[in-house]
Short mmCIF file of C-alpha atoms in Angstrom, two decimals:
data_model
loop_
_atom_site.label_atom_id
_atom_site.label_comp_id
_atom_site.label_asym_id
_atom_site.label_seq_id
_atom_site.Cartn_x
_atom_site.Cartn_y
_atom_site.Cartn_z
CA UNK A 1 2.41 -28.58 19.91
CA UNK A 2 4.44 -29.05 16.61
CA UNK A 3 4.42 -27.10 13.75
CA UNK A 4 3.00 -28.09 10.44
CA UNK A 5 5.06 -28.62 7.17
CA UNK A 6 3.19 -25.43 5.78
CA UNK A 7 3.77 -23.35 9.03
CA UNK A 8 7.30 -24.00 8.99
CA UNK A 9 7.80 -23.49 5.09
CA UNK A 10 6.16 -20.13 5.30
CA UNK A 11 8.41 -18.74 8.25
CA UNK A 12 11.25 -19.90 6.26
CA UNK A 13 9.53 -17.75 3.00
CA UNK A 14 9.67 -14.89 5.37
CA UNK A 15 13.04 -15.14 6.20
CA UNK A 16 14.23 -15.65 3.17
CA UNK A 17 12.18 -12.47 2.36
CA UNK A 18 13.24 -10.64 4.83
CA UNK A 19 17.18 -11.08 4.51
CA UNK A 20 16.62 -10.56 0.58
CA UNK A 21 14.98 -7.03 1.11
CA UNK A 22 17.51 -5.82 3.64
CA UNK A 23 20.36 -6.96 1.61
CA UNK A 24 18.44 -5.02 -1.10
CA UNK A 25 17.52 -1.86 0.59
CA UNK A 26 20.82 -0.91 2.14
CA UNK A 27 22.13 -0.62 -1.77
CA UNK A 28 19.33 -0.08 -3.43
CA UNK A 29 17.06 2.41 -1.40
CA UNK A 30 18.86 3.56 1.39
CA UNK A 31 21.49 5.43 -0.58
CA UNK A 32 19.06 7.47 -2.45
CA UNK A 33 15.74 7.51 -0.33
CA UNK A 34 16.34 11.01 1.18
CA UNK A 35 17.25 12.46 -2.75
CA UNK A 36 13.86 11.24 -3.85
CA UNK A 37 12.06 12.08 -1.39
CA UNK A 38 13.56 15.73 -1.57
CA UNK A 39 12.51 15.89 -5.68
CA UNK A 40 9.76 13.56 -5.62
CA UNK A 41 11.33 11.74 -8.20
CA UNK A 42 9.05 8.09 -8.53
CA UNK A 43 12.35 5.46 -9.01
CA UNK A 44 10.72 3.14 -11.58
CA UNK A 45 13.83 1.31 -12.32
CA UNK A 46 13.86 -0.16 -8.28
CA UNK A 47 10.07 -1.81 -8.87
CA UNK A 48 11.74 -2.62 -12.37
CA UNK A 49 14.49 -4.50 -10.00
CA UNK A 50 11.87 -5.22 -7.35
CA UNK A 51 10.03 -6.89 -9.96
CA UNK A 52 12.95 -9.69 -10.76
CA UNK A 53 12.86 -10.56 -7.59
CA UNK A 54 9.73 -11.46 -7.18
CA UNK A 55 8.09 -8.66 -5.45
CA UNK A 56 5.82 -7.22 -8.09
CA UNK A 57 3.49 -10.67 -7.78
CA UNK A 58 3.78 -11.17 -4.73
CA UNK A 59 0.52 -13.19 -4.36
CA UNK A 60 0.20 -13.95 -8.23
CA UNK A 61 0.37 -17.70 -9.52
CA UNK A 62 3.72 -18.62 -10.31
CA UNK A 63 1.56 -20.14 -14.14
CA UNK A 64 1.08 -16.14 -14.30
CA UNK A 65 4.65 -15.26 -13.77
CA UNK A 66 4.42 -14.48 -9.80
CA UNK A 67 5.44 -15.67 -6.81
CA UNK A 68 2.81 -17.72 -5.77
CA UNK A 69 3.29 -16.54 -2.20
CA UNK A 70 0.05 -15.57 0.56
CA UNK A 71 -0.59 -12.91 2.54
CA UNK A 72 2.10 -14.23 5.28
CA UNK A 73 5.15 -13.34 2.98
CA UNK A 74 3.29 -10.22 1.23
CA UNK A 75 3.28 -8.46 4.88
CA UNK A 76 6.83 -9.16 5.69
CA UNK A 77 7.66 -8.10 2.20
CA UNK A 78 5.95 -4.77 2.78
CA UNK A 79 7.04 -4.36 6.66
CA UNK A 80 10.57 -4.77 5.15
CA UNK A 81 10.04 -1.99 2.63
CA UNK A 82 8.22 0.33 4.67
CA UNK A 83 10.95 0.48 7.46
CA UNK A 84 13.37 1.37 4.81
CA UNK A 85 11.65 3.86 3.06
CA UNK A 86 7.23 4.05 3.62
CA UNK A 87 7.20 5.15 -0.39
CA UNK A 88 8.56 2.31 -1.75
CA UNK A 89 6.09 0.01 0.76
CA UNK A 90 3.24 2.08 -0.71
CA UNK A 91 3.84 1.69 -4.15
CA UNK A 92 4.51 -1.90 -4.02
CA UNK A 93 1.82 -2.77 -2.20
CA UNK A 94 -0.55 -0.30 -4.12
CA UNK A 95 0.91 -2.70 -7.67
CA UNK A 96 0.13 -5.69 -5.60
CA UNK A 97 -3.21 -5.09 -4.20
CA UNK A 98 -4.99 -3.10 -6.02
CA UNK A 99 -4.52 -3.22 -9.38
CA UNK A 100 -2.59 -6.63 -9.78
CA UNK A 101 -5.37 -8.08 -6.87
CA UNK A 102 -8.03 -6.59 -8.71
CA UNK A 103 -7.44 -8.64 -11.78
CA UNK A 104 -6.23 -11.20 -9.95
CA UNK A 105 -9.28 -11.68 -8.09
CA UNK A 106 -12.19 -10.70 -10.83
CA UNK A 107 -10.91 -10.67 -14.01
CA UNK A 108 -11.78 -13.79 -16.82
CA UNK A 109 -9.19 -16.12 -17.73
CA UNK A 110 -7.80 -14.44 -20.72
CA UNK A 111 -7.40 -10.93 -19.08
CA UNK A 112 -4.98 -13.00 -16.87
CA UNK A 113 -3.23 -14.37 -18.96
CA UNK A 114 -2.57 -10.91 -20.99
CA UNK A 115 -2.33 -9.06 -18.17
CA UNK A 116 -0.93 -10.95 -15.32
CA UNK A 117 2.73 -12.06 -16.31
CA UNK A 118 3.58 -7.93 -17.50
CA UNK A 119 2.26 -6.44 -13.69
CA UNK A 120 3.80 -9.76 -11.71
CA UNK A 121 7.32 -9.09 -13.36
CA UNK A 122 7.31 -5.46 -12.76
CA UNK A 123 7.67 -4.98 -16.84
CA UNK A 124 4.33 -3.35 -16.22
CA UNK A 125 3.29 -0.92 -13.38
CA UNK A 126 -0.05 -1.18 -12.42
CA UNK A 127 -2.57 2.15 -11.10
CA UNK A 128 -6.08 1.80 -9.99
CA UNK A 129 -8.43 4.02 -9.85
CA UNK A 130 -11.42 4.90 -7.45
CA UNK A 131 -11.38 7.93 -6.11
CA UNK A 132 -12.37 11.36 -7.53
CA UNK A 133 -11.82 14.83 -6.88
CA UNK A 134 -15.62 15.23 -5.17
CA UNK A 135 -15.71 11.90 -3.99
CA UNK A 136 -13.87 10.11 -1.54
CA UNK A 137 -15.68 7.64 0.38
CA UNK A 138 -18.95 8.96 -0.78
CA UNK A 139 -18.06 6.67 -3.79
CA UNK A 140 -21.59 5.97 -5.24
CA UNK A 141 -21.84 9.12 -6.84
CA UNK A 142 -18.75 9.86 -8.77
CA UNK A 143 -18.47 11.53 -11.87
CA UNK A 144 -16.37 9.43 -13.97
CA UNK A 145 -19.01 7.27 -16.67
CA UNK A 146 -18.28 4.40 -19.16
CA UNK A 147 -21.06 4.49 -21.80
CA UNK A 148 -21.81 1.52 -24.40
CA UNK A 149 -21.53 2.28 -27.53
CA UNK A 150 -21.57 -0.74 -29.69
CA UNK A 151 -18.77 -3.30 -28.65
CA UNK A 152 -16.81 -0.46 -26.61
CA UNK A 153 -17.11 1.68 -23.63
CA UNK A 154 -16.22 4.78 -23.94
CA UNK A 155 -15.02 6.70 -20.53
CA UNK A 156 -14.92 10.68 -19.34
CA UNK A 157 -14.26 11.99 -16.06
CA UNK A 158 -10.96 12.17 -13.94
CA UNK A 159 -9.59 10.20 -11.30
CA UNK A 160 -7.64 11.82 -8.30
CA UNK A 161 -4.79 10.41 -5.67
CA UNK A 162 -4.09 7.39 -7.80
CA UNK A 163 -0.65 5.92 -7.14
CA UNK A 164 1.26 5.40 -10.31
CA UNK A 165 -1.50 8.07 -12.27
CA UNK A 166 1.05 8.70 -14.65
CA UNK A 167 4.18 6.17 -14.99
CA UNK A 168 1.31 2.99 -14.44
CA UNK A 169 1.09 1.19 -17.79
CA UNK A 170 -2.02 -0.22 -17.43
CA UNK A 171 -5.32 1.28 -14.97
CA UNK A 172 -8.24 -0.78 -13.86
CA UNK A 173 -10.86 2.49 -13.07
CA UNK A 174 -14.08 1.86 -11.54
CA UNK A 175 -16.60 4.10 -14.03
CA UNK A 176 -20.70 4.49 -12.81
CA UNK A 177 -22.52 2.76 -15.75
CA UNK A 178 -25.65 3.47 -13.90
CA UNK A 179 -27.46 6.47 -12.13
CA UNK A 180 -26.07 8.43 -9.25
CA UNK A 181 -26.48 6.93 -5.96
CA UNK A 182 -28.23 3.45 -6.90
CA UNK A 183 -26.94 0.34 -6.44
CA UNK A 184 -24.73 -1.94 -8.30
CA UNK A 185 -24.30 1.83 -10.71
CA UNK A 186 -20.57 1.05 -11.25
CA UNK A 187 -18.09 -1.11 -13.18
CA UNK A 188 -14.47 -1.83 -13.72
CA UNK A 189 -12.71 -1.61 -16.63
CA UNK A 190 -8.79 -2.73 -17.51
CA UNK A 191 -6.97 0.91 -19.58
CA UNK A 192 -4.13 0.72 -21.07
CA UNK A 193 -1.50 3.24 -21.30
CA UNK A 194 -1.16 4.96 -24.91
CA UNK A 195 -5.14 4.66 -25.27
CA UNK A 196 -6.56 7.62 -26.94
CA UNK A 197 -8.34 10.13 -24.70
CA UNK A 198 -6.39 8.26 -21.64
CA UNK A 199 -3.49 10.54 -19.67
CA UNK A 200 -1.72 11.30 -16.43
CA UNK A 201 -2.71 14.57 -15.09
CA UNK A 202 -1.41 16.62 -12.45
CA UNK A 203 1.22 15.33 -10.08
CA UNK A 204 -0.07 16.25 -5.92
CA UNK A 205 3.04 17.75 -3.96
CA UNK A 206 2.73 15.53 -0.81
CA UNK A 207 3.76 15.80 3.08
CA UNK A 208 5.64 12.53 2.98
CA UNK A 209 5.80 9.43 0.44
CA UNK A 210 6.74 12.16 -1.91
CA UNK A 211 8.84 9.29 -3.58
CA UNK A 212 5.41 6.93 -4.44
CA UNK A 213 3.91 8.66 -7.98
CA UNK A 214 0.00 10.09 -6.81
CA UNK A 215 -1.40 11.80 -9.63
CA UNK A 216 -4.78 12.82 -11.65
CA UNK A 217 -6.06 10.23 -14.28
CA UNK A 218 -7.69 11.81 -17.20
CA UNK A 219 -10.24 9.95 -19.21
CA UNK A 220 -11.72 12.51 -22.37
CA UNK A 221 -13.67 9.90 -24.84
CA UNK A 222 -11.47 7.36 -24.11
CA UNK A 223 -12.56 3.83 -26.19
CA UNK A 224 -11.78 0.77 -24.64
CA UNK A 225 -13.25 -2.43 -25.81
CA UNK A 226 -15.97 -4.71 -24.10
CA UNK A 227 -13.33 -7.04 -23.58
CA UNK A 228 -11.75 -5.01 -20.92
CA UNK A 229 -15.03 -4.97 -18.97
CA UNK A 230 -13.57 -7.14 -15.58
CA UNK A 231 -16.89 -9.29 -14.38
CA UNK A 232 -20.27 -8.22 -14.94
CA UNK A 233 -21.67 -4.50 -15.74
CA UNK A 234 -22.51 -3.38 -12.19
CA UNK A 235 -20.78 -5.30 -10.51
CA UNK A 236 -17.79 -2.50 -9.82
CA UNK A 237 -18.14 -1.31 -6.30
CA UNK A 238 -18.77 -4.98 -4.91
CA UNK A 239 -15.40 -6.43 -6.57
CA UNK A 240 -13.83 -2.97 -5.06
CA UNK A 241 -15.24 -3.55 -1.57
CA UNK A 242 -13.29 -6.96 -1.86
CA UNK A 243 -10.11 -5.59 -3.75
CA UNK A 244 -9.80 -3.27 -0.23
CA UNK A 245 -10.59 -5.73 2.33
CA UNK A 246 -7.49 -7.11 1.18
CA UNK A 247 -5.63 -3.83 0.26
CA UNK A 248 -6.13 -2.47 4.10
CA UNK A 249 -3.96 -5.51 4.73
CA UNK A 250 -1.16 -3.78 2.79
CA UNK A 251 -1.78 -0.84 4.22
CA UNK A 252 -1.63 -2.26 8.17
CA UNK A 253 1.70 -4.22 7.09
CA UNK A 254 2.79 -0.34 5.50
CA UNK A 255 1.80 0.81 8.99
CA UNK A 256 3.81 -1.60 11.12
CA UNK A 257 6.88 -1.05 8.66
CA UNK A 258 6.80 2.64 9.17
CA UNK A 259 6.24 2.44 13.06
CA UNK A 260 9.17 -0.25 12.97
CA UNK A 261 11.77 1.84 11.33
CA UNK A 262 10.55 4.77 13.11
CA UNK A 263 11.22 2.17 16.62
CA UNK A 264 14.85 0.94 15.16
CA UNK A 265 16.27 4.53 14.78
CA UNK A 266 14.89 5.31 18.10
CA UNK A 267 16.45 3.09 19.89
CA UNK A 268 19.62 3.07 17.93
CA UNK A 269 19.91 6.86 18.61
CA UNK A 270 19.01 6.43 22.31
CA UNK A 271 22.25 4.37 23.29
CA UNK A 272 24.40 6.94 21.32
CA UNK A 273 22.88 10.23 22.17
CA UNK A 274 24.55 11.22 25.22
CA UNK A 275 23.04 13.68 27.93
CA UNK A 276 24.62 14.69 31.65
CA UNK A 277 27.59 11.86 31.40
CA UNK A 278 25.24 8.82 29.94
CA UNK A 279 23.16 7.62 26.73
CA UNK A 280 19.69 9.05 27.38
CA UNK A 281 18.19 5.37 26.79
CA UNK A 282 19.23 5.03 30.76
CA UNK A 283 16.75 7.65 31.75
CA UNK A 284 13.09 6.77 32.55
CA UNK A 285 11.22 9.16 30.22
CA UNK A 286 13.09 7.90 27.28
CA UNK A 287 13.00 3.98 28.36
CA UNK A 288 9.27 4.05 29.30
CA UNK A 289 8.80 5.48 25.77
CA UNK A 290 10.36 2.63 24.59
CA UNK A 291 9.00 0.13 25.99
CA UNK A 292 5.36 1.94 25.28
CA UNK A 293 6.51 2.16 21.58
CA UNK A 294 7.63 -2.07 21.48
CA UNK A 295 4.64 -2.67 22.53
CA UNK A 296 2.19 -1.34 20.11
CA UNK A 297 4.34 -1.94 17.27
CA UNK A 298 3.64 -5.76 18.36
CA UNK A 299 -0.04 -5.07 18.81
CA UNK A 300 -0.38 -3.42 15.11
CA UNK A 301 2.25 -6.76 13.72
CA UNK A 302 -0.48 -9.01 15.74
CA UNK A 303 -3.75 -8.09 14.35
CA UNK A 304 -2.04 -7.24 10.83
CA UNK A 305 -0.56 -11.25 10.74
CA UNK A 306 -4.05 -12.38 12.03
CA UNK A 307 -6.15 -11.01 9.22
CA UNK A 308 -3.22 -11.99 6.94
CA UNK A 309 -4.43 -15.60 8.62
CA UNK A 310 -7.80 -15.41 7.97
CA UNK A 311 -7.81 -14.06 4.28
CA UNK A 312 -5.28 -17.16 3.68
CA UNK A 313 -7.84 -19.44 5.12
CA UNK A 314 -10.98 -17.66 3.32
CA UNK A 315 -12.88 -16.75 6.09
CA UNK A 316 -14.14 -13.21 6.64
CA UNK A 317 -12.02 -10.91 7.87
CA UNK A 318 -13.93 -7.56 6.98
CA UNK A 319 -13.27 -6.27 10.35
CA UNK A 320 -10.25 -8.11 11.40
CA UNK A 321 -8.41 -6.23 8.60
CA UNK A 322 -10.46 -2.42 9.20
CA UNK A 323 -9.12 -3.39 12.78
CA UNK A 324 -5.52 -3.87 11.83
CA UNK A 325 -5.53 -1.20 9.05
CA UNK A 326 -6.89 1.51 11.91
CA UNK A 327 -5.11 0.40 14.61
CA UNK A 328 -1.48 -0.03 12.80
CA UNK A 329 -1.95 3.40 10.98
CA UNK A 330 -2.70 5.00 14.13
CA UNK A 331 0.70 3.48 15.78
CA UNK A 332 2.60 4.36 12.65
CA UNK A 333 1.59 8.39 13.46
CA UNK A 334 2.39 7.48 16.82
CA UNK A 335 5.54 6.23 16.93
CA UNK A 336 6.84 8.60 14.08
CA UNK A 337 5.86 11.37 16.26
CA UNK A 338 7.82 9.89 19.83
CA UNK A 339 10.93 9.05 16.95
CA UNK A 340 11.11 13.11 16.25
CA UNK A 341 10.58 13.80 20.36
CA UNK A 342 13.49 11.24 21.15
CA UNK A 343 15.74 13.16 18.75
CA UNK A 344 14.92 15.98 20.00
CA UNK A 345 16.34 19.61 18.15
CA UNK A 346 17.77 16.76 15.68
CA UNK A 347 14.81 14.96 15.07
CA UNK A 348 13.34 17.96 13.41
CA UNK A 349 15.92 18.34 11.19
CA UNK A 350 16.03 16.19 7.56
CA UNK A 351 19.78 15.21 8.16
CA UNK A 352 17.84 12.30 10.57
CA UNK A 353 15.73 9.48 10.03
CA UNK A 354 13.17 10.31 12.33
CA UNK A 355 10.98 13.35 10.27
CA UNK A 356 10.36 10.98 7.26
CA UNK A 357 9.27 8.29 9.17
CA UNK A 358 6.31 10.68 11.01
CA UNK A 359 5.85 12.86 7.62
CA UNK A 360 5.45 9.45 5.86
CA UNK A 361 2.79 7.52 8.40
CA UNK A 362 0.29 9.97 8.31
CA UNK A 363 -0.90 8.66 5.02
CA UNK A 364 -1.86 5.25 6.15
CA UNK A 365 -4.18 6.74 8.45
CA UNK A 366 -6.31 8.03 5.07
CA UNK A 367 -5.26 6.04 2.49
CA UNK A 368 -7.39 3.09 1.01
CA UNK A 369 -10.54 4.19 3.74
CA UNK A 370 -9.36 6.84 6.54
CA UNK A 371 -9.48 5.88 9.78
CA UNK A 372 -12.70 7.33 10.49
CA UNK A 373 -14.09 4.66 7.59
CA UNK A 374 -12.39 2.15 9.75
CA UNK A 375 -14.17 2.80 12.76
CA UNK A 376 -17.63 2.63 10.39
CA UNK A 377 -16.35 -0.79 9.35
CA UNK A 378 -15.43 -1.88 12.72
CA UNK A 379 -18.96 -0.69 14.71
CA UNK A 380 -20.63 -2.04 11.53
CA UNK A 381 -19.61 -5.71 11.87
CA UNK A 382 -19.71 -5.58 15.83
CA UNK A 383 -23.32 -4.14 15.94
CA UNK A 384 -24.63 -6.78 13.57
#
């Protein structure tokens, strides 16, 4: 069976991609990732860099100043981050997916164009924000509410674990516009930074991707115009529902980065660590784990690349994605926790790779829908 013209054009995208971020990483991130993480300092001027080439639109027109890449590329690109350093991989695909997809996706014409060509360059960082400090999932009855008043909305309430809360230039925020609990009660609106009544709150002092920005988002009579209104009033949660179909995407490809850097040191480490006259890697229990580890991590790449497939073609892919998203997530944890046990004593200590990568994981397993919310996807679409 030959390949087509398009097949073979995007495997050579994701080489290309591939070779650029590693050439990238071992100067850029590398160096520094351990610093970071240790101060929790959010590197703006790497997404700045990340940004020129190419990375910050991944999926965005190349009229709009992206890429003009599909989901095939965007997963290496994040698999390639992630098994560097799982911050960077969550904050670039948070800019991608969520914030940049959500306008991408819903917004009219002209909020491209304005918007678009800053967040696909990286001059902009993009935040979005959904959740809230009492709800999570349960997000039909948050707190945060955008009231008309004449031509402008004007928004109170807070947003919690946003990525980029307080260095993202411009917010879109899902705001209820309706009553508690009814349908179609929400709507999406595009914030600027520097808007009065809009500000970064409190920074959270995380486990692991201490180096990707998640903060509060403070909203006290904030104005914003109608024209920053993204679709129709009400119709919030559905474009949201959409926006994470294809953000659990990013977060799978997050997954499988994790659980592949987490596999690389492993192995590496195996053939050098030395026990009783030869490298451990020649004794079963080590091996076996191994070979256990390969083969999940090409399970989670499998079912992440296949719902990367099916959004490319448009077909559903609701629980292909909650599928990869739950499964890869799961083998991130996994194989970040048999990384520490193969380094044994060392593993435990932060002068080795392996404690990040298992400190990092456990975050895809709750971010954008927990696993749990996965499984509710998943049982959803096979019981209809």
């Amino acid at each position: 069976m030959t390949e087509s013209p398009q097949t073979s054009q995007r495997e050579e995208n994701q080489r290309m991609i591939a070779d650029m971020i590693r050439e990238f990483a071992k100067h850029e991130i590398e160096p520094h990732k351990m610093e970071w993480d240790e101060s929790q300092e959010f590197p703006i001027h790497v997404f700045k860099k990340l940004g020129e080439l190419g990375l910050m639109g991944v999926l965005v027109p190349q009229e709009y100043g992206g890429s003009g890449f599909g989901y095939h590329e965007y997963v290496t690109a994040i698999i390639e981050l992630g098994r560097v350093d799982g911050s960077i991989g969550l904050s670039m695909a948070a800019h991608n997916s969520l914030c940049t997809g959500h306008i991408l996706q819903h917004a009219s014409e002209s909020q491209k164009a304005k918007y678009l060509p800053k967040l696909a360059t990286g001059e902009w960082i993009g935040a979005w924000g959904l959740t809230e400090p009492n709800t999570g999932s349960d997000a039909g009855n948050m707190r945060t509410t955008a009231v008309k008043e004449g031509n402008e909305w004007v928004l109170n309430g807070a947003k919690n674990f946003i990525t980029h809360g307080i260095s993202g230039d411009v917010a879109v925020v899902i705001a209820r516009t309706g009553e508690p609990g009814k349908s179609r009660n929400a709507s999406a609106f595009i914030v600027e930074r520097g808007t009065p009544g809009f500000s970064g709150g409190r920074k959270e002092n995380k486990l692991g991707m201490r180096c990707s920005e998640t903060a509060e988002m403070i909203f006290d009579n904030c104005r914003i115009p109608q024209e920053n209104l993204i679709g129709e009033v009400g119709d919030g949660f559905v474009q949201s529902l959409k926006v994470l179909d294809g953000g659990r995407i990013s977060i799978a490809a997050l997954g499988c980065g994790i659980a592949q850097g987490a596999f690389d040191v492993s192995v590496q480490y195996s053939k050098e660590r030395e026990q009783f006259g030869k490298p451990i890697s020649s004794f079963q229990a080590i091996s076996f784990k191994l070979a256990d580890m390969a083969t999940k991590l090409e399970a989670a790449k499998l079912l992440t690349y296949q719902s990367a497939e099916l959004k490319m073609q448009g077909k559903p892919m609701t629980k292909e994605s909650a599928m990869a998203k739950y499964y890869s997530s799961e083998v991130a944890v996994e194989l970040g926790n048999e990384a520490v046990q193969i380094f044994g004593g060392y593993g435990y200590t932060k002068d080795y790779p392996a404690e990040k990568y298992y400190r990092d994981a456990k975050l895809c397993t709750i971010g954008e829908g927990t696993s749990e919310i996965q499984k509710l996807v998943i049982s959803r679409e096979v019981l209809k």
